[in-house]
Amino acid sequence: MLKKVLKNGLLLAFALLCIAYPIYILIIRPGFFHGPFSASSNHAMYQELVIWLLVMLIGLRWKNLNWIYAVVIVFSYAHVMLLPMALAIGYTLLTYLIGAYICEKLKWHSKGNIQLGAYFLGMVILTILYAVLSLLRIGSIRNLRIVDALLLILFGVWFLKRQSTPVRTWWKKNTVSANVYMKVAVVVCFVFLMIGRANVSVDVDSAWYGLRSAYVLDNQIGIFEDLKLVGCVYTYPKGYEVYQLPLSGLPSYGYVYAGNIVMAIMVLLVVYKIARLFMNSEQSMWVMIMVAAIPGIMNMGITAKPDIMTLLIQLLQVYYSILLLQKREALYLGLVGATYIYAQSLKPTAVMFSTTLVIALLFVIIVYRVKVGWNKNSLILWIVSGIDLAFIWYRTYLLTGIPATSVWGRLFRMLGMQEKYPYASGQISQFRPGGLFSQEVIQGTLTRMKEFFFAPNSADTDHIIIAWGSSLCIFFVVIALAGALVNVRHTVAILKKNAVACFLGLLLVGEFVGCVLCLWVLSKPDGNYFMLFYCIVAMVGAIYLQRILIQQKVFVSNMVYLIFVLFIPTNIVLTGCGNWAWAGAFNPIDWVNRGFANHEQDTKRAWKAQGCDKIYDIMVADRSNKVLGYAIHPNVELIPCVMESEQDVSFWGNAALTATTENFREFVEYENYDYIFISNEYITPESGAYSYMDDLIDAGMVKNVVTENGFLLLEMGTPDDTHSKEEMKQQYHSVWEEEPEE
């Protein structure tokens, strides 16, 4: 008895340490979260969240989930996200219906556990459809929306007419137990942290490329249009952006964010489905809550980046890998391979962590002699995903002369392929300079690891904190490791006879090694690199605690669930203190709104408030205007036209293009810009770029010069008799002499 009390006491003590340490380091001390947490707007957000939770708990009287759904609708409307969420849910429904139709026609629906596979297949088919329309030069976003609307009607009618599937309506009772109701309400609180902050979470990367697909990916005719944008982010694999195209190019950024929020919810659904393979529904919901409590996962739901979609596809790969080992169906083999192939069209770093998944699975199949055949179903899935990836890589090849420019790009360069002018993304390195085995690097890596697990709080880990897994991860790592080591015989016995247990163990170890490698070799690791690790740790840890350690009576169930409950408010605070955009408060409530926030109008007002009125209107008069911007990155790129910042070209593109006057002139001529936009606060008469513009005027490449309150617009083209070169140069130089209007 004393031994059991001691074990449970140590478990609680370690959990309290994992909770208290980051709060002390990050909030109480002047850490990264001290400022955001101290803000009155942040306090108001937490208070409002408590109120919404209490409103949801009113439904405990009926224990009907429809009450929670109604609260979500009201919350979304109050925070001006109702229409974006509705459209994103409709798009998700279309995605599923397309996949479900194909699965039924191929008689896959009878295999079981195929619903998520249908959703995945719908993603692939839609991406291929958009690519085909682009090849036909009719792939404008407007056309894609029309096609999607027609498909939704078509497949919606098909679904409603199916006699084999009863239609559940909103007014039908959806009664659950009190425990399930409470757990759903807790998960919804984390969803509220996404919806409530979506309109105020425009981060650097999203503003740079994720929100600009209508200008940098599919401007007029489709995704294969060569816009000649040099920045490395424009040549990344664009599977995520292509799938999200129908939600792009609208006045509100909320539509793109809503798409990611829905995918974050789908991540939680997949986590629940994985847990259900090992335990009952209520235990599985605890696993889902623990994943929802990880800031580095849920906060990535309010970016316009491919991270959450990549995680979703990787978790589907995990789900179908487990089913493959359990049921040994060829269809699951096809889905494992298809999800791996599709992941390569998303985030570039997916290759590292997705390949770890494949290696772990292959090892288990070989060692445990798992007999898995393949048939035409497997082949169909591989071919369809391969076609999708081929289209995405074909776009990059058309632009750069190489199918992939990031991780896979190294392989293509080794095979002798080279990027064509003006691209040079191979020159951009994210690795540490110098020797990796030097004392300084080793010490730095150990410090990174300590902060990564307990509390990132230095300049070296400032990119980790914005997508941090929290100390919940180290809690699960230590508990899983300690539990396995304390009862080695039982652990070995399980691993000998259970291929799935071995797979999950190898996966956990493999993802951990991948994290350590990233912390070691990268000059500036980002927290979003480790999202799959966060998820695997939380899943495996929560499953292991409930499925093994509680059943073996190593720990008391009440103690474990008490610890889970203690982590929830702690991680709500950590999640709310910051995200990729450092947005630490809800968008203000507005009870009279149109259902969406007009970010495009906000951008226009912001530039005009700076005195950039006439010039702004000239640039956005035609959304296909191509502009080189010498202004703050990425703010300048939010101007709704084909805008490329100077940093895109020089720092994130090819530094040689702006190294000399001749190089710059050649580059501008190649790019065929319509305008060059300049802020007099961005370049000075002493900078090289200042003289470059003089050279363009002298070379007869500038047609007109427009000035306005410290802003300058060079209209490119052959000069006419209206303005002489000297007049244009004089007007250009005057921008650094005039006083801005008050």
XYZ file of C-alpha atoms in Angstrom:
742
model
C 0.000 0.000 0.000
C 2.800 2.395 0.964
C 4.592 1.625 -2.297
C 1.488 2.468 -4.325
C 0.983 5.738 -2.425
C 4.623 6.633 -3.043
C 4.324 5.948 -6.780
C 1.196 8.065 -7.104
C 2.738 10.800 -4.973
C 5.812 10.917 -7.213
C 3.573 11.032 -10.288
C 1.644 13.995 -8.889
C 4.832 15.759 -7.793
C 6.385 15.403 -11.244
C 3.180 16.637 -12.892
C 3.089 19.684 -10.612
C 6.737 20.386 -11.472
C 5.906 20.197 -15.198
C 3.039 22.629 -14.619
C 4.777 25.079 -12.290
C 8.174 25.384 -13.998
C 7.019 26.851 -17.345
C 4.569 29.152 -15.564
C 7.403 30.483 -13.413
C 9.939 30.784 -16.251
C 7.623 32.098 -18.977
C 5.031 34.130 -17.057
C 6.054 35.017 -13.491
C 9.618 35.844 -14.468
C 10.018 38.237 -17.422
C 9.803 35.393 -19.929
C 8.250 35.259 -23.390
C 4.698 35.092 -22.008
C 5.046 37.667 -19.232
C 3.941 40.578 -21.410
C 1.055 38.840 -23.203
C -0.282 37.333 -19.974
C -0.100 40.674 -18.159
C -2.151 42.450 -20.831
C -5.701 43.314 -19.809
C -6.976 42.058 -23.175
C -5.521 38.636 -22.380
C -7.261 38.544 -19.007
C -10.505 39.522 -20.723
C -10.054 36.613 -23.147
C -9.717 34.062 -20.338
C -12.688 35.552 -18.492
C -14.794 35.390 -21.645
C -13.708 31.792 -22.235
C -14.928 30.864 -18.735
C -18.287 32.500 -19.479
C -18.685 30.565 -22.731
C -17.761 27.338 -20.892
C -20.452 28.036 -18.287
C -22.973 28.670 -21.057
C -22.067 25.311 -22.598
C -22.416 23.614 -19.215
C -26.025 24.788 -19.010
C -26.619 22.015 -21.523
C -25.692 19.437 -18.872
C -29.347 19.585 -17.929
C -30.174 17.871 -21.238
C -26.724 16.408 -22.021
C -27.419 17.151 -25.677
C -24.475 18.078 -27.913
C -26.727 20.222 -30.093
C -26.598 22.842 -27.335
C -22.806 22.997 -27.679
C -23.139 23.266 -31.457
C -25.502 26.217 -30.985
C -23.025 27.916 -28.637
C -20.250 27.435 -31.219
C -22.425 29.121 -33.862
C -23.154 32.082 -31.576
C -19.477 32.361 -30.601
C -18.390 32.300 -34.253
C -20.881 35.018 -35.117
C -19.895 37.185 -32.139
C -16.230 37.008 -33.159
C -17.025 37.686 -36.834
C -16.104 34.214 -38.104
C -19.509 32.708 -38.875
C -19.378 32.820 -42.684
C -15.737 31.660 -42.929
C -16.460 28.707 -40.635
C -19.642 27.835 -42.548
C -17.850 27.944 -45.902
C -14.898 25.895 -44.586
C -17.263 23.256 -43.174
C -19.117 23.158 -46.492
C -15.829 22.688 -48.334
C -14.869 19.883 -45.946
C -18.247 18.261 -46.586
C -17.642 18.442 -50.343
C -14.209 16.881 -49.852
C -15.693 13.979 -47.916
C -18.612 13.430 -50.311
C -16.308 13.169 -53.329
C -14.167 10.583 -51.556
C -17.201 8.716 -50.200
C -18.718 8.480 -53.685
C -15.510 7.004 -55.111
C -15.153 4.588 -52.180
C -18.703 3.349 -52.677
C -18.284 2.892 -56.422
C -15.093 0.913 -55.821
C -16.835 -0.995 -52.982
C -14.285 0.146 -50.409
C -16.954 1.304 -47.948
C -17.569 -2.311 -46.930
C -14.014 -2.631 -45.578
C -14.729 -0.503 -42.491
C -12.695 2.392 -41.042
C -12.725 4.046 -44.457
C -14.526 7.318 -43.612
C -11.286 9.195 -42.965
C -9.812 7.583 -46.052
C -12.730 8.989 -48.057
C -11.959 12.461 -46.722
C -8.303 12.054 -47.682
C -9.201 10.761 -51.139
C -11.470 13.776 -51.644
C -8.517 16.074 -50.916
C -6.398 14.331 -53.518
C -9.137 14.352 -56.175
C -9.896 18.056 -55.682
C -6.210 18.948 -55.963
C -5.911 16.938 -59.183
C -9.086 18.572 -60.531
C -7.680 22.055 -59.904
C -4.414 21.066 -61.596
C -6.213 19.726 -64.677
C -8.297 22.910 -64.978
C -5.062 24.883 -64.671
C -3.476 22.874 -67.490
C -6.483 23.849 -69.611
C -5.869 27.484 -68.582
C -9.328 27.761 -67.033
C -8.194 27.216 -63.445
C -8.939 30.669 -62.041
C -10.140 30.692 -58.434
C -13.523 31.990 -59.587
C -13.919 28.982 -61.886
C -12.824 26.605 -59.124
C -15.544 27.966 -56.831
C -18.177 27.513 -59.535
C -17.073 23.917 -60.128
C -17.046 23.213 -56.370
C -20.550 24.641 -55.933
C -21.875 22.417 -58.723
C -20.091 19.378 -57.294
C -21.488 20.054 -53.815
C -25.029 20.140 -55.215
C -24.432 17.009 -57.288
C -22.859 14.906 -54.544
C -25.187 16.354 -51.917
C -28.197 15.086 -53.880
C -26.468 11.708 -54.310
C -25.834 11.475 -50.570
C -29.381 12.447 -49.580
C -30.863 9.888 -51.979
C -28.829 6.984 -50.623
C -31.232 4.537 -49.022
C -28.476 2.743 -47.151
C -27.533 5.778 -45.077
C -30.096 7.378 -42.724
C -29.905 11.159 -42.710
C -29.380 12.667 -39.251
C -30.926 16.100 -38.871
C -30.005 18.938 -36.558
C -33.202 18.638 -34.574
C -32.711 14.956 -33.813
C -31.619 14.392 -30.222
C -27.899 13.882 -29.759
C -27.824 12.835 -26.134
C -24.623 11.635 -24.463
C -23.410 10.925 -20.947
C -22.448 13.789 -18.639
C -18.773 12.781 -18.833
C -18.725 12.874 -22.626
C -20.593 16.186 -22.651
C -18.047 17.760 -20.297
C -15.116 16.498 -22.353
C -16.578 17.838 -25.589
C -17.075 21.214 -23.887
C -13.408 21.255 -22.830
C -12.240 20.466 -26.374
C -14.491 23.239 -27.699
C -12.738 25.709 -25.362
C -9.492 25.043 -27.237
C -11.371 25.418 -30.532
C -12.684 28.779 -29.284
C -9.076 29.898 -28.777
C -8.624 29.403 -32.519
C -11.898 30.877 -33.766
C -11.779 33.872 -31.429
C -8.264 34.916 -32.469
C -8.374 34.030 -36.173
C -9.186 37.555 -37.377
C -6.284 39.087 -35.431
C -3.667 36.408 -36.158
C -2.061 37.605 -39.374
C 1.487 36.326 -38.875
C 4.583 37.026 -40.969
C 4.541 33.775 -42.955
C 0.811 33.914 -43.641
C 1.061 37.495 -44.871
C 4.098 36.537 -46.926
C 2.598 33.659 -48.896
C -0.175 31.656 -47.237
C -2.847 34.328 -47.566
C -1.770 35.416 -51.044
C -2.530 32.394 -53.208
C -4.803 34.550 -55.382
C -1.771 36.680 -56.283
C 1.267 34.406 -56.102
C -0.132 30.988 -57.072
C -3.326 31.245 -59.118
C -3.634 34.805 -60.346
C -5.715 34.386 -63.497
C -5.544 31.044 -65.309
C -4.353 28.450 -62.796
C -1.452 27.168 -60.762
C 0.918 26.697 -63.714
C 1.040 30.396 -64.581
C 4.663 31.579 -64.425
C 4.564 34.730 -62.308
C 8.391 34.694 -62.062
C 8.428 35.230 -58.298
C 11.927 34.545 -56.987
C 11.422 34.129 -53.223
C 11.999 30.577 -52.005
C 8.531 30.345 -50.440
C 6.909 30.654 -53.865
C 8.718 27.539 -55.098
C 7.861 25.291 -52.128
C 5.482 22.380 -52.848
C 2.027 23.949 -52.943
C -0.288 21.033 -52.180
C -1.811 22.827 -49.198
C -2.300 26.115 -51.018
C -3.810 24.385 -54.061
C -6.347 22.517 -51.910
C -7.245 25.770 -50.113
C -7.598 27.815 -53.337
C -11.422 28.132 -53.207
C -11.073 29.787 -49.775
C -8.390 32.209 -51.000
C -8.632 35.636 -52.587
C -11.692 36.717 -50.591
C -11.866 40.048 -48.699
C -11.431 38.243 -45.373
C -8.391 36.199 -44.390
C -10.743 34.366 -42.046
C -11.792 31.969 -44.807
C -8.283 30.526 -45.157
C -7.886 30.391 -41.376
C -11.271 28.683 -41.054
C -10.042 25.990 -43.435
C -7.113 25.362 -41.109
C -9.327 25.435 -38.013
C -11.522 22.715 -39.509
C -8.392 20.674 -40.287
C -7.235 21.128 -36.671
C -10.591 19.716 -35.569
C -10.059 16.846 -38.007
C -6.663 16.231 -36.360
C -8.460 15.752 -33.041
C -10.956 13.412 -34.701
C -8.136 11.266 -36.124
C -6.453 11.195 -32.706
C -9.729 9.986 -31.197
C -10.074 7.309 -33.883
C -6.519 6.105 -33.241
C -7.155 5.921 -29.498
C -10.394 3.984 -30.096
C -8.329 1.193 -31.614
C -6.981 0.547 -28.091
C -9.576 1.721 -25.544
C -13.172 2.759 -24.941
C -14.792 6.012 -26.022
C -14.423 7.980 -22.780
C -10.758 7.040 -22.370
C -10.155 7.991 -26.004
C -11.675 11.397 -25.375
C -9.012 12.012 -22.718
C -6.376 11.336 -25.371
C -8.092 13.852 -27.644
C -8.163 16.442 -24.854
C -4.455 15.994 -24.159
C -3.632 16.608 -27.834
C -5.990 19.612 -27.918
C -4.109 20.992 -24.909
C -0.826 21.226 -26.832
C -0.283 24.880 -27.868
C 2.042 23.950 -30.727
C -0.753 21.996 -32.407
C -3.881 24.080 -31.860
C -2.182 27.434 -32.412
C -1.015 26.288 -35.848
C -4.696 26.076 -36.727
C -4.745 29.869 -36.965
C -2.048 30.324 -39.549
C -2.202 30.144 -43.339
C 0.638 27.628 -43.334
C 0.608 23.948 -44.373
C 1.624 22.620 -40.947
C -1.782 21.549 -39.633
C -2.707 19.874 -42.928
C 0.650 18.079 -42.977
C 0.039 16.832 -39.427
C -3.445 15.657 -40.414
C -2.098 13.607 -43.327
C 0.717 12.177 -41.185
C -1.781 11.107 -38.513
C -3.870 9.418 -41.190
C -0.673 7.607 -42.151
C -0.283 6.486 -38.518
C -3.946 5.453 -38.297
C -3.865 3.290 -41.394
C -0.452 1.862 -40.464
C -1.966 0.566 -37.226
C -4.992 -0.819 -39.075
C -2.642 -2.459 -41.576
C -0.795 -4.245 -38.773
C -4.050 -5.252 -37.076
C -6.150 -6.342 -40.072
C -3.570 -6.771 -42.855
C -5.895 -5.438 -45.563
C -4.377 -4.371 -48.878
C -6.589 -1.262 -48.869
C -4.840 -0.001 -45.734
C -1.462 -0.587 -47.366
C -2.662 1.594 -50.219
C -3.748 4.346 -47.833
C -0.420 4.274 -45.966
C 1.511 4.686 -49.209
C -0.918 7.268 -50.586
C -0.743 9.469 -47.480
C 3.060 9.300 -47.536
C 3.162 10.373 -51.188
C 0.617 13.145 -50.630
C 2.547 14.488 -47.623
C 5.471 15.282 -49.947
C 3.284 17.898 -51.651
C 2.764 19.755 -48.377
C 5.345 21.055 -45.898
C 8.911 20.488 -47.197
C 10.116 19.026 -43.880
C 7.354 16.374 -44.063
C 9.805 14.094 -45.831
C 11.867 13.652 -42.657
C 9.093 12.792 -40.202
C 6.859 10.956 -42.699
C 9.802 8.799 -43.779
C 10.429 7.941 -40.123
C 6.878 6.599 -40.065
C 7.510 4.439 -43.130
C 10.819 3.091 -41.777
C 9.198 2.118 -38.456
C 6.363 0.365 -40.281
C 8.677 -1.515 -42.659
C 10.844 -2.637 -39.740
C 7.829 -4.052 -37.903
C 6.472 -5.756 -41.033
C 9.826 -7.462 -41.624
C 10.611 -8.418 -38.019
C 7.102 -9.640 -37.175
C 6.691 -11.238 -40.604
C 3.432 -9.438 -41.199
C 1.980 -10.825 -44.408
C 0.527 -7.897 -46.305
C -0.491 -8.330 -49.901
C -1.327 -5.603 -52.321
C -3.964 -5.476 -55.015
C -5.536 -3.058 -57.456
C -6.979 -1.006 -54.577
C -3.486 -0.289 -53.270
C -2.268 0.486 -56.754
C -5.148 2.880 -57.471
C -4.433 4.879 -54.321
C -0.698 5.068 -55.008
C -1.277 6.141 -58.607
C -3.813 8.823 -57.666
C -1.517 10.290 -54.990
C 1.417 10.015 -57.395
C -0.506 12.005 -60.015
C -1.253 14.664 -57.413
C 2.411 14.928 -56.402
C 3.480 14.972 -60.060
C 1.250 17.994 -60.712
C 2.600 19.855 -57.676
C 6.214 19.103 -58.571
C 5.534 19.893 -62.244
C 4.584 23.428 -61.232
C 7.893 23.862 -59.404
C 9.743 22.351 -62.362
C 8.142 24.794 -64.806
C 9.196 27.707 -62.619
C 12.674 26.671 -61.530
C 13.856 23.802 -63.740
C 13.899 21.414 -60.770
C 10.876 19.494 -59.363
C 11.509 20.421 -55.727
C 13.704 23.115 -54.223
C 13.824 22.252 -50.529
C 14.583 18.873 -48.910
C 13.936 16.773 -52.028
C 15.771 19.431 -54.030
C 19.097 18.217 -52.636
C 18.492 14.828 -54.227
C 17.607 16.357 -57.586
C 20.733 18.533 -57.481
C 22.841 15.453 -56.732
C 21.351 13.924 -59.877
C 22.661 16.871 -61.863
C 19.561 19.063 -62.094
C 20.067 22.788 -61.563
C 17.729 25.724 -61.056
C 17.391 28.096 -63.953
C 17.702 31.869 -63.845
C 16.794 33.723 -61.670
C 16.235 31.071 -58.966
C 18.885 30.083 -56.435
C 17.064 28.576 -53.454
C 19.838 25.990 -53.135
C 22.069 28.767 -51.812
C 19.773 29.343 -48.827
C 20.932 27.248 -45.886
C 19.148 26.634 -42.590
C 21.995 24.611 -41.109
C 24.403 25.689 -38.414
C 27.654 27.114 -39.723
C 30.860 25.478 -38.554
C 31.477 22.083 -36.970
C 28.555 20.227 -35.472
C 30.827 18.470 -32.969
C 32.394 21.592 -31.513
C 31.961 22.181 -27.799
C 29.929 25.320 -28.436
C 27.444 23.522 -30.705
C 27.087 20.535 -28.351
C 26.462 22.804 -25.347
C 24.030 24.887 -27.375
C 22.133 21.764 -28.430
C 21.826 20.547 -24.831
C 20.510 23.962 -23.801
C 18.039 23.872 -26.665
C 16.828 20.434 -25.573
C 16.323 21.579 -21.997
C 14.318 24.592 -23.118
C 12.473 22.596 -25.779
C 11.082 20.222 -23.164
C 10.637 22.525 -20.170
C 10.388 26.206 -21.216
C 11.888 27.948 -24.282
C 13.118 31.278 -22.984
C 16.150 32.464 -24.949
C 16.918 34.063 -28.296
C 17.974 30.641 -29.579
C 14.510 29.163 -28.967
C 12.298 32.153 -29.751
C 10.990 30.343 -32.840
C 10.119 27.272 -30.759
C 7.977 29.064 -28.187
C 5.441 30.218 -30.807
C 4.608 26.572 -31.589
C 5.722 24.854 -28.406
C 4.504 21.465 -27.254
C 4.487 22.575 -23.587
C 5.871 20.567 -20.680
C 2.997 18.131 -21.174
C 5.280 16.423 -23.688
C 8.140 15.819 -21.255
C 5.588 14.581 -18.708
C 4.402 11.889 -21.103
C 7.931 11.062 -22.307
C 9.214 10.495 -18.768
C 6.140 8.536 -17.654
C 6.215 6.270 -20.712
C 9.961 5.704 -20.380
C 9.834 5.132 -16.618
C 6.850 2.796 -16.911
C 8.607 0.728 -19.565
C 11.872 0.512 -17.607
C 10.313 -0.246 -14.220
C 8.465 -3.223 -15.648
C 10.954 -4.367 -18.265
C 9.731 -7.960 -18.413
C 6.159 -6.972 -19.113
C 7.297 -4.388 -21.676
C 9.438 -6.942 -23.496
C 6.591 -9.471 -23.421
C 4.219 -6.963 -25.007
C 6.747 -5.984 -27.675
C 7.433 -9.621 -28.558
C 3.832 -10.474 -29.333
C 2.346 -7.115 -30.317
C 3.487 -5.584 -33.612
C 1.391 -2.444 -33.063
C 3.021 -1.758 -29.684
C 6.441 -2.120 -31.286
C 5.407 0.223 -34.105
C 4.229 2.924 -31.700
C 7.373 2.545 -29.585
C 9.637 2.804 -32.621
C 7.612 5.750 -33.870
C 8.030 7.562 -30.574
C 11.781 6.904 -30.532
C 12.171 7.802 -34.203
C 10.318 11.110 -33.886
C 12.343 11.927 -30.762
C 15.597 11.297 -32.648
C 14.298 13.490 -35.475
C 13.634 16.301 -33.006
C 17.114 16.011 -31.512
C 18.662 16.125 -34.996
C 16.701 19.279 -35.829
C 17.766 20.926 -32.582
C 21.363 19.948 -33.311
C 21.896 20.786 -36.974
C 19.519 23.691 -37.693
C 20.602 27.255 -37.129
C 17.116 28.315 -36.006
C 14.626 25.478 -35.423
C 10.935 26.373 -35.499
C 8.448 24.821 -33.105
C 6.141 23.738 -35.912
C 8.788 21.261 -37.138
C 7.945 19.076 -34.137
C 4.146 18.919 -34.367
C 4.042 15.213 -35.200
C 6.348 14.500 -32.247
C 4.066 16.490 -29.914
C 1.057 14.543 -31.144
C 2.693 11.103 -30.996
C 4.019 11.758 -27.489
C 0.637 12.916 -26.179
C -1.204 10.028 -27.856
C 1.183 7.256 -26.868
C 1.643 8.683 -23.364
C -2.075 9.067 -22.661
C -2.860 5.646 -24.135
C -0.011 3.996 -22.195
C -1.086 5.584 -18.914
C -4.703 4.473 -19.281
C -4.294 1.196 -21.152
C -1.271 -0.244 -19.336
C -0.237 1.581 -16.168
C -3.732 2.004 -14.727
C -4.781 -1.544 -15.635
C -1.610 -2.913 -14.025
C -2.441 -0.774 -10.962
C 0.881 1.046 -11.167
C -1.092 4.275 -10.772
C -4.583 4.980 -9.473
C -6.971 6.112 -12.204
C -8.297 9.017 -10.128
C -4.751 10.364 -9.741
C -4.066 10.137 -13.481
C -7.293 11.922 -14.386
C -6.667 14.570 -11.717
C -3.331 15.302 -13.384
C -5.023 15.492 -16.783
C -7.489 18.002 -15.333
C -4.660 20.096 -13.831
C -2.919 20.349 -17.194
C -6.051 21.676 -18.939
C -6.246 25.223 -17.437
C -2.455 25.490 -17.490
C -2.300 24.767 -21.191
C -5.286 26.981 -21.947
C -3.226 29.821 -20.483
C -0.114 28.824 -22.449
C -2.107 28.434 -25.667
C -3.728 31.828 -25.217
C -0.508 33.702 -24.443
C 0.880 33.489 -27.940
C 0.776 31.886 -31.328
C 2.590 32.288 -34.655
C 1.342 35.895 -34.817
C 1.739 36.544 -31.066
C -1.992 37.269 -30.919
C -2.822 37.024 -27.226
C -6.448 38.167 -27.230
C -9.769 37.510 -28.908
C -11.029 39.600 -31.764
C -13.476 42.065 -30.106
C -17.072 40.882 -29.943
C -19.329 42.522 -32.516
C -23.006 41.630 -32.263
C -23.861 43.500 -35.469
C -21.616 42.201 -38.255
C -21.719 40.759 -41.767
C -20.360 37.410 -40.649
C -16.780 38.066 -41.770
C -14.023 40.626 -41.171
C -12.911 42.632 -44.206
C -9.124 42.453 -43.881
C -8.607 43.794 -47.382
C -10.404 46.991 -46.368
C -8.275 47.171 -43.204
C -5.103 46.942 -45.323
C -6.344 49.723 -47.576
C -7.131 51.977 -44.607
C -3.728 51.291 -43.036
C -1.795 52.304 -46.165
C -3.950 55.359 -46.786
C -3.472 56.436 -43.175
C 0.265 56.571 -43.952
C -0.428 58.883 -46.891
C -0.197 56.200 -49.578
C -3.558 56.915 -51.181
C -3.259 57.547 -54.897
C -0.337 55.133 -55.321
C -2.228 52.363 -53.509
C -5.189 52.755 -55.850
C -2.920 52.583 -58.899
C -1.314 49.322 -57.745
C -4.579 47.540 -56.917
C -6.525 48.844 -59.933
C -5.643 45.564 -61.641
C -5.121 42.561 -59.351
C -2.655 41.135 -61.874
C -0.335 44.154 -61.611
C 3.161 42.895 -60.843
C 5.027 45.096 -58.371
C 8.484 45.040 -56.773
C 8.122 46.577 -53.323
C 10.820 48.405 -51.376
C 8.947 48.614 -48.087
C 8.644 46.679 -44.827
C 8.347 42.921 -45.385
C 5.784 41.371 -45.237
C 3.406 44.324 -44.696
C 3.962 45.465 -48.263
C 2.917 42.041 -49.544
C -0.575 42.399 -48.114
C -1.323 44.924 -50.862
C -3.729 42.964 -53.115
C -1.699 42.599 -56.290
C 1.218 40.430 -57.458
C 3.609 42.026 -54.973
C 7.179 40.817 -54.473
C 9.235 42.500 -51.769
C 12.895 43.409 -52.065
C 13.653 40.831 -49.352
C 11.945 38.182 -51.476
C 14.420 38.897 -54.235
C 17.659 39.468 -52.357
C 17.561 37.720 -48.970
C 15.011 34.943 -49.634
C 15.684 34.570 -53.339
C 18.983 35.187 -55.095
C 21.326 37.784 -53.612
C 23.246 38.035 -56.892
C 20.225 39.654 -58.554
C 20.689 42.852 -56.557
C 24.473 42.691 -56.146
C 25.286 45.084 -59.009
C 23.522 47.670 -61.129
C 23.846 45.500 -64.242
C 22.442 42.427 -62.495
C 19.491 44.371 -61.167
C 18.701 45.927 -64.542
C 18.810 42.502 -66.208
C 16.560 41.061 -63.505
C 13.953 43.841 -63.764
C 13.871 43.432 -67.529
C 13.371 39.666 -67.152
C 10.635 40.032 -64.549
C 8.596 42.473 -66.635
C 7.314 44.405 -63.620
C 4.439 46.828 -64.045
C 5.583 48.998 -61.134
C 8.326 49.431 -58.552
C 6.969 50.710 -55.238
C 9.318 52.478 -52.792
C 8.997 53.897 -49.292
C 11.581 56.576 -48.492
C 11.933 55.023 -45.022
C 13.058 51.715 -46.507
C 15.930 52.900 -48.718
C 18.128 55.979 -48.345
C 20.213 57.980 -50.826
C 23.261 56.134 -49.458
C 21.922 52.651 -50.275
C 22.745 50.797 -53.465
C 19.076 50.441 -54.394
C 18.806 54.235 -54.590
C 21.228 54.405 -57.522
C 19.659 51.340 -59.164
C 16.482 53.316 -59.851
C 18.499 56.091 -61.490
C 20.023 53.470 -63.753
C 16.590 52.123 -64.722
C 15.473 55.619 -65.696
C 18.671 56.202 -67.687
C 18.206 52.839 -69.416
C 14.784 53.927 -70.653
C 12.879 51.325 -68.612
C 10.723 53.764 -66.609
C 7.668 55.372 -68.173
C 6.486 57.596 -65.337
C 7.232 58.481 -61.714
C 4.476 59.141 -59.163
C 5.273 60.533 -55.703
C 3.060 60.872 -52.652
C 3.950 61.675 -49.029
C 7.254 59.823 -48.960
C 6.094 57.034 -51.259
C 7.198 56.523 -54.823
C 5.857 54.507 -57.738
C 7.908 53.848 -60.861
C 5.702 52.877 -63.783
C 7.756 50.533 -65.917
C 7.712 50.669 -69.689
C 9.070 52.567 -72.663
C 9.073 56.321 -71.884
C 7.064 58.672 -74.085
C 7.370 62.402 -74.690
C 5.277 63.253 -71.629
C 8.148 62.987 -69.146
C 11.848 63.376 -69.834
C 14.429 61.246 -68.050
C 15.742 64.252 -66.151
C 12.264 65.191 -64.971
C 11.626 61.670 -63.749
C 14.986 61.513 -61.949
C 14.328 64.859 -60.319
C 10.903 63.697 -59.186
C 12.414 60.445 -57.914
C 15.060 62.252 -55.831
C 12.491 64.673 -54.436
C 10.852 61.917 -52.373
C 13.701 62.093 -49.872
C 13.309 65.849 -49.599
C 9.554 66.339 -49.217
C 7.781 66.439 -45.874
C 4.923 63.985 -45.437
C 1.449 65.481 -45.046
C 0.020 65.510 -41.539
